[in-house]
mmCIF file of C-alpha atoms in Angstrom:
data_model
loop_
_atom_site.group_PDB
_atom_site.id
_atom_site.type_symbol
_atom_site.label_atom_id
_atom_site.label_comp_id
_atom_site.label_asym_id
_atom_site.label_seq_id
_atom_site.Cartn_x
_atom_site.Cartn_y
_atom_site.Cartn_z
ATOM 1 C CA MET A 1 0.000 0.000 0.000
ATOM 2 C CA TYR A 2 1.329 3.429 -0.959
ATOM 3 C CA ALA A 3 1.511 6.206 1.639
ATOM 4 C CA PRO A 4 -1.404 8.258 0.194
ATOM 5 C CA GLU A 5 -3.637 5.158 0.237
ATOM 6 C CA ARG A 6 -2.649 4.353 3.805
ATOM 7 C CA GLN A 7 -3.235 7.935 4.902
ATOM 8 C CA GLN A 8 -6.689 7.938 3.319
ATOM 9 C CA GLU A 9 -7.567 4.784 5.251
ATOM 10 C CA ILE A 10 -6.173 6.267 8.476
ATOM 11 C CA LEU A 11 -8.389 9.308 7.962
ATOM 12 C CA ARG A 12 -11.439 7.068 7.461
ATOM 13 C CA LEU A 13 -10.659 5.112 10.644
ATOM 14 C CA ALA A 14 -10.245 8.319 12.640
ATOM 15 C CA ARG A 15 -13.556 9.709 11.416
ATOM 16 C CA ASP A 16 -15.378 6.450 12.071
ATOM 17 C CA GLY A 17 -13.910 5.807 15.521
ATOM 18 C CA GLY A 18 -13.312 9.326 16.798
ATOM 19 C CA ARG A 19 -9.572 8.731 17.204
ATOM 20 C CA VAL A 20 -6.693 6.478 16.103
ATOM 21 C CA ASP A 21 -3.544 5.433 17.948
ATOM 22 C CA VAL A 22 -0.068 4.782 16.604
ATOM 23 C CA VAL A 23 0.373 1.241 17.944
ATOM 24 C CA SER A 24 -2.913 -0.069 16.552
ATOM 25 C CA LEU A 25 -2.329 1.554 13.176
ATOM 26 C CA ALA A 26 1.169 0.096 12.927
ATOM 27 C CA GLU A 27 -0.276 -3.375 13.534
ATOM 28 C CA GLU A 28 -3.167 -2.756 11.141
ATOM 29 C CA PHE A 29 -0.951 -1.722 8.225
ATOM 30 C CA GLN A 30 2.105 -3.825 9.137
ATOM 31 C CA VAL A 31 4.457 -0.841 9.175
ATOM 32 C CA THR A 32 6.630 0.758 11.838
ATOM 33 C CA ALA A 33 5.337 3.197 14.405
ATOM 34 C CA GLU A 34 7.621 5.854 12.911
ATOM 35 C CA THR A 35 5.933 5.408 9.512
ATOM 36 C CA ILE A 36 2.534 5.950 11.144
ATOM 37 C CA ARG A 37 3.805 9.052 12.949
ATOM 38 C CA ARG A 38 4.913 10.469 9.575
ATOM 39 C CA ASP A 39 1.459 9.707 8.162
ATOM 40 C CA LEU A 40 -0.241 11.458 11.067
ATOM 41 C CA LYS A 41 2.093 14.413 10.745
ATOM 42 C CA ALA A 42 1.220 14.724 7.050
ATOM 43 C CA LEU A 43 -2.516 14.529 7.792
ATOM 44 C CA ASP A 44 -2.134 17.087 10.587
ATOM 45 C CA ARG A 45 -0.318 19.494 8.277
ATOM 46 C CA ALA A 46 -3.109 19.060 5.734
ATOM 47 C CA GLY A 47 -5.635 20.021 8.399
ATOM 48 C CA LEU A 48 -7.409 16.656 8.205
ATOM 49 C CA LEU A 49 -6.362 15.269 11.600
ATOM 50 C CA ARG A 50 -5.180 16.803 14.848
ATOM 51 C CA ARG A 51 -2.306 14.973 16.508
ATOM 52 C CA VAL A 52 -2.644 14.099 20.192
ATOM 53 C CA HIS A 53 -0.338 12.092 22.435
ATOM 54 C CA GLY A 54 -0.107 8.563 21.055
ATOM 55 C CA GLY A 55 -2.330 9.129 18.050
ATOM 56 C CA ALA A 56 -4.704 11.591 16.409
ATOM 57 C CA ILE A 57 -8.313 12.788 16.328
ATOM 58 C CA PRO A 58 -10.335 14.232 13.438
ATOM 59 C CA ALA A 59 -9.766 17.940 12.831
ATOM 60 C CA GLY A 60 -12.387 20.007 14.583
ATOM 61 C CA ARG A 61 -12.823 17.548 17.463
ATOM 62 C CA LEU A 62 -11.647 20.068 20.051
ATOM 63 C CA ASP A 63 -14.077 18.571 22.559
ATOM 64 C CA PHE A 64 -12.381 15.152 22.583
ATOM 65 C CA GLU A 65 -11.494 14.034 26.088
ATOM 66 C CA PRO A 66 -10.046 10.611 26.986
ATOM 67 C CA ASP A 67 -11.364 8.975 30.126
ATOM 68 C CA LEU A 68 -9.492 8.980 33.417
ATOM 69 C CA ALA A 69 -8.115 5.444 33.124
ATOM 70 C CA GLU A 70 -6.624 6.174 29.706
ATOM 71 C CA ARG A 71 -5.058 9.441 30.853
ATOM 72 C CA GLU A 72 -3.502 7.799 33.906
ATOM 73 C CA THR A 73 -1.503 5.430 31.697
ATOM 74 C CA THR A 74 -0.493 8.048 29.123
ATOM 75 C CA ALA A 75 3.059 9.468 29.438
ATOM 76 C CA ALA A 76 3.371 7.805 32.856
ATOM 77 C CA ASP A 77 7.166 8.169 33.147
ATOM 78 C CA GLU A 78 7.042 11.826 32.147
ATOM 79 C CA LYS A 79 4.285 12.532 34.659
ATOM 80 C CA ASP A 80 6.273 10.868 37.435
ATOM 81 C CA ARG A 81 9.306 13.048 36.677
ATOM 82 C CA ILE A 82 7.138 16.172 36.597
ATOM 83 C CA ALA A 83 5.536 15.285 39.937
ATOM 84 C CA LYS A 84 8.949 14.696 41.520
ATOM 85 C CA ALA A 85 10.198 18.068 40.287
ATOM 86 C CA ALA A 86 7.037 19.748 41.604
ATOM 87 C CA LEU A 87 7.881 18.697 45.168
ATOM 88 C CA ALA A 88 10.406 21.543 45.242
ATOM 89 C CA GLU A 89 7.533 24.019 44.869
ATOM 90 C CA LEU A 90 5.557 22.957 47.953
ATOM 91 C CA PRO A 91 4.844 25.874 50.296
ATOM 92 C CA ASP A 92 6.498 25.431 53.688
ATOM 93 C CA LYS A 93 3.598 24.619 56.046
ATOM 94 C CA GLY A 94 1.409 26.664 53.711
ATOM 95 C CA THR A 95 -1.747 26.247 51.669
ATOM 96 C CA MET A 96 -2.066 24.825 48.197
ATOM 97 C CA ILE A 97 -4.750 23.983 45.656
ATOM 98 C CA LEU A 98 -4.476 20.739 43.718
ATOM 99 C CA ASP A 99 -6.352 20.894 40.424
ATOM 100 C CA ALA A 100 -8.024 17.845 38.895
ATOM 101 C CA GLY A 101 -5.534 16.082 36.626
ATOM 102 C CA THR A 102 -3.513 12.884 36.463
ATOM 103 C CA THR A 103 -0.127 14.610 36.745
ATOM 104 C CA VAL A 104 -1.323 16.615 39.742
ATOM 105 C CA ALA A 105 -2.654 13.356 41.226
ATOM 106 C CA ARG A 106 0.862 11.919 40.931
ATOM 107 C CA LEU A 107 2.141 14.885 42.902
ATOM 108 C CA ALA A 108 -0.467 14.140 45.586
ATOM 109 C CA GLY A 109 0.745 10.544 45.717
ATOM 110 C CA ALA A 110 4.365 11.665 46.052
ATOM 111 C CA LEU A 111 3.855 14.057 48.977
ATOM 112 C CA PRO A 112 6.211 13.046 51.801
ATOM 113 C CA LEU A 113 4.636 11.788 55.008
ATOM 114 C CA GLU A 114 6.420 14.473 57.010
ATOM 115 C CA ALA A 115 4.876 17.301 54.942
ATOM 116 C CA THR A 116 2.537 19.618 56.869
ATOM 117 C CA LEU A 117 0.194 21.429 54.503
ATOM 118 C CA THR A 118 -3.331 22.677 54.026
ATOM 119 C CA VAL A 119 -4.647 21.199 50.779
ATOM 120 C CA VAL A 120 -7.743 22.227 48.831
ATOM 121 C CA THR A 121 -8.966 20.156 45.883
ATOM 122 C CA HIS A 122 -12.094 19.519 43.834
ATOM 123 C CA SER A 123 -10.728 16.172 42.610
ATOM 124 C CA LEU A 124 -12.184 13.045 44.199
ATOM 125 C CA PRO A 125 -9.175 10.835 43.270
ATOM 126 C CA ILE A 126 -6.745 13.342 44.805
ATOM 127 C CA ALA A 127 -8.846 13.701 47.950
ATOM 128 C CA ALA A 128 -8.946 9.907 48.304
ATOM 129 C CA ARG A 129 -5.143 9.733 48.047
ATOM 130 C CA LEU A 130 -4.659 12.359 50.756
ATOM 131 C CA ALA A 131 -7.490 11.444 53.133
ATOM 132 C CA ASP A 132 -5.183 9.355 55.359
ATOM 133 C CA HIS A 133 -2.076 11.537 55.062
ATOM 134 C CA PRO A 134 -1.023 12.400 58.640
ATOM 135 C CA GLY A 135 0.231 15.910 57.894
ATOM 136 C CA MET A 136 -2.537 17.139 55.618
ATOM 137 C CA GLN A 137 -5.428 19.386 56.542
ATOM 138 C CA LEU A 138 -7.626 18.441 53.608
ATOM 139 C CA HIS A 139 -10.511 20.516 52.245
ATOM 140 C CA LEU A 140 -12.668 18.892 49.549
ATOM 141 C CA ILE A 141 -14.532 21.308 47.260
ATOM 142 C CA GLY A 142 -18.061 20.112 46.451
ATOM 143 C CA GLY A 143 -20.336 20.352 43.442
ATOM 144 C CA ARG A 144 -21.604 18.244 40.573
ATOM 145 C CA VAL A 145 -19.065 15.497 39.882
ATOM 146 C CA ARG A 146 -18.102 14.941 36.255
ATOM 147 C CA HIS A 147 -17.927 11.220 35.553
ATOM 148 C CA ARG A 148 -15.058 11.488 33.067
ATOM 149 C CA THR A 149 -12.665 13.338 35.371
ATOM 150 C CA ARG A 150 -14.153 12.675 38.855
ATOM 151 C CA ALA A 151 -13.933 16.436 39.471
ATOM 152 C CA ALA A 152 -16.484 18.733 41.119
ATOM 153 C CA VAL A 153 -17.795 21.559 38.912
ATOM 154 C CA ASP A 154 -20.521 24.227 38.711
ATOM 155 C CA ALA A 155 -21.741 26.832 41.193
ATOM 156 C CA TRP A 156 -20.774 25.181 44.507
ATOM 157 C CA ALA A 157 -17.182 24.693 43.406
ATOM 158 C CA LEU A 158 -16.902 28.192 41.945
ATOM 159 C CA ARG A 159 -18.297 29.776 45.097
ATOM 160 C CA ALA A 160 -15.899 27.862 47.347
ATOM 161 C CA TYR A 161 -12.823 28.871 45.361
ATOM 162 C CA GLY A 162 -14.015 32.475 45.479
ATOM 163 C CA GLU A 163 -13.767 32.377 49.276
ATOM 164 C CA ILE A 164 -10.123 31.284 49.665
ATOM 165 C CA ARG A 165 -6.604 32.491 48.956
ATOM 166 C CA ALA A 166 -3.842 29.878 48.705
ATOM 167 C CA ASP A 167 -0.068 30.148 48.477
ATOM 168 C CA VAL A 168 0.137 28.084 45.287
ATOM 169 C CA VAL A 169 -2.078 26.199 42.861
ATOM 170 C CA PHE A 170 -0.769 23.170 40.983
ATOM 171 C CA LEU A 171 -2.731 23.423 37.768
ATOM 172 C CA ALA A 172 -3.514 20.876 35.039
ATOM 173 C CA ALA A 173 -4.425 21.496 31.393
ATOM 174 C CA ASN A 174 -5.231 19.378 28.344
ATOM 175 C CA GLY A 175 -3.423 21.836 26.116
ATOM 176 C CA PHE A 176 -1.126 24.829 26.509
ATOM 177 C CA SER A 177 0.584 27.301 24.202
ATOM 178 C CA ALA A 178 1.539 30.958 24.082
ATOM 179 C CA GLU A 179 -0.932 31.469 21.245
ATOM 180 C CA HIS A 180 -4.012 29.639 22.557
ATOM 181 C CA GLY A 181 -3.344 29.744 26.301
ATOM 182 C CA LEU A 182 -4.604 27.049 28.674
ATOM 183 C CA THR A 183 -7.402 24.851 27.344
ATOM 184 C CA THR A 184 -9.536 21.856 28.292
ATOM 185 C CA PRO A 185 -12.470 20.156 26.514
ATOM 186 C CA ASP A 186 -15.251 20.993 28.996
ATOM 187 C CA LEU A 187 -16.644 24.456 29.764
ATOM 188 C CA ALA A 188 -17.696 23.603 33.339
ATOM 189 C CA GLU A 189 -14.271 22.172 34.104
ATOM 190 C CA ALA A 190 -12.618 25.237 32.573
ATOM 191 C CA ALA A 191 -14.631 27.551 34.827
ATOM 192 C CA VAL A 192 -13.426 25.754 37.968
ATOM 193 C CA LYS A 193 -9.827 25.771 36.744
ATOM 194 C CA ARG A 194 -10.120 29.516 36.148
ATOM 195 C CA ALA A 195 -11.456 30.004 39.673
ATOM 196 C CA ALA A 196 -8.652 27.881 41.167
ATOM 197 C CA LEU A 197 -6.064 29.856 39.206
ATOM 198 C CA ALA A 198 -7.470 33.129 40.563
ATOM 199 C CA ALA A 199 -7.494 31.796 44.145
ATOM 200 C CA ALA A 200 -3.707 31.405 44.458
ATOM 201 C CA ARG A 201 -0.786 33.796 44.699
ATOM 202 C CA ARG A 202 1.486 31.519 42.636
ATOM 203 C CA VAL A 203 0.497 29.345 39.668
ATOM 204 C CA VAL A 204 2.455 26.200 38.761
ATOM 205 C CA LEU A 205 1.343 24.305 35.650
ATOM 206 C CA LEU A 206 2.125 20.578 35.539
ATOM 207 C CA ALA A 207 1.825 19.373 31.947
ATOM 208 C CA ASP A 208 3.710 16.845 29.835
ATOM 209 C CA SER A 209 5.267 18.079 26.608
ATOM 210 C CA ALA A 210 2.716 16.333 24.362
ATOM 211 C CA LYS A 211 0.169 18.913 25.487
ATOM 212 C CA HIS A 212 2.258 21.793 24.153
ATOM 213 C CA GLY A 213 0.562 23.289 21.115
ATOM 214 C CA GLN A 214 -2.660 21.382 21.727
ATOM 215 C CA GLU A 215 -5.871 23.399 21.570
ATOM 216 C CA HIS A 216 -9.178 22.345 23.111
ATOM 217 C CA PHE A 217 -12.677 23.782 23.185
ATOM 218 C CA ALA A 218 -12.702 25.655 26.511
ATOM 219 C CA ARG A 219 -10.058 28.247 27.312
ATOM 220 C CA PHE A 220 -9.419 29.122 30.962
ATOM 221 C CA GLY A 221 -6.347 31.329 31.033
ATOM 222 C CA ASP A 222 -3.273 32.753 29.360
ATOM 223 C CA LEU A 223 0.076 31.019 29.570
ATOM 224 C CA SER A 224 1.463 34.337 30.826
ATOM 225 C CA GLU A 225 -0.639 33.863 34.012
ATOM 226 C CA VAL A 226 1.498 30.820 34.874
ATOM 227 C CA ASP A 227 4.518 31.565 37.035
ATOM 228 C CA LEU A 228 6.183 28.192 36.485
ATOM 229 C CA LEU A 229 5.667 25.412 33.933
ATOM 230 C CA ILE A 230 7.023 22.017 34.928
ATOM 231 C CA THR A 231 7.110 19.702 31.932
ATOM 232 C CA ASP A 232 9.373 16.967 30.568
ATOM 233 C CA SER A 233 12.421 17.005 28.315
ATOM 234 C CA GLY A 234 10.227 16.383 25.275
ATOM 235 C CA LEU A 235 9.627 20.139 25.162
ATOM 236 C CA SER A 236 12.434 21.481 23.012
ATOM 237 C CA PRO A 237 14.873 24.067 24.418
ATOM 238 C CA GLU A 238 13.679 26.437 21.691
ATOM 239 C CA ASP A 239 10.029 26.106 22.758
ATOM 240 C CA ALA A 240 11.014 26.483 26.409
ATOM 241 C CA THR A 241 12.912 29.692 25.608
ATOM 242 C CA ALA A 242 9.928 31.062 23.680
ATOM 243 C CA ILE A 243 7.637 30.376 26.653
ATOM 244 C CA GLU A 244 10.071 32.017 29.062
ATOM 245 C CA ARG A 245 10.119 35.136 26.896
ATOM 246 C CA GLY A 246 6.432 35.457 27.793
ATOM 247 C CA GLY A 247 7.282 35.591 31.492
ATOM 248 C CA THR A 248 6.760 31.953 32.502
ATOM 249 C CA GLU A 249 9.682 30.080 34.035
ATOM 250 C CA VAL A 250 10.137 26.564 32.561
ATOM 251 C CA VAL A 251 11.544 23.440 34.215
ATOM 252 C CA ARG A 252 12.125 20.430 31.929
ATOM 253 C CA ALA A 253 12.222 17.351 34.168
#
């Protein structure tokens, strides 16, 4: 099969299934993963597909959102390195907000037992991880719980974040870039993220490099509002320098 024929079939599969992944396509067409990545890159450049970590979605599907189980296994090593680097940003016996997100959840799981902190979160998985932590004073924000992310949203959550002021928020995003800012697929989730961002004196974004340049439906902030981006070494030095020119410090773990 020639490359244009294979790419046409990849496009059909993506439109039929809502997304395609590199591993499955390589098996389907009996080619290498690198060949599939070149195909996806060509389709992305043509505006027919939008590349995401591990695969692609049809162009225009800015509302696509993988479920929690899938996101927990995506870029696991990178997320672990990011979480470890984020430990250096913990406020000393201070207050912090933990946003709903799998990388932020890894930070919650890595908190040392001797840490003494006040933690606020609207994420049920994060709250469950910290409920038995001996040094944590845990505050769980309530509201309607989104099934896909297990995060509280809507008026209750927004009102609660409007009543607090934390030392730092560890923020999550589905996509980030200087051009499009911080984005996520769901409007209700974006509103809570915006409220959490506004409730802290310092903003630390935890996001793996595959999310750089990604754009989703709901925008909740500018990248310039982030004081520190902790990502992985997949973000090129050139991209890191460009982000830092906008006023955001970058750590590549």
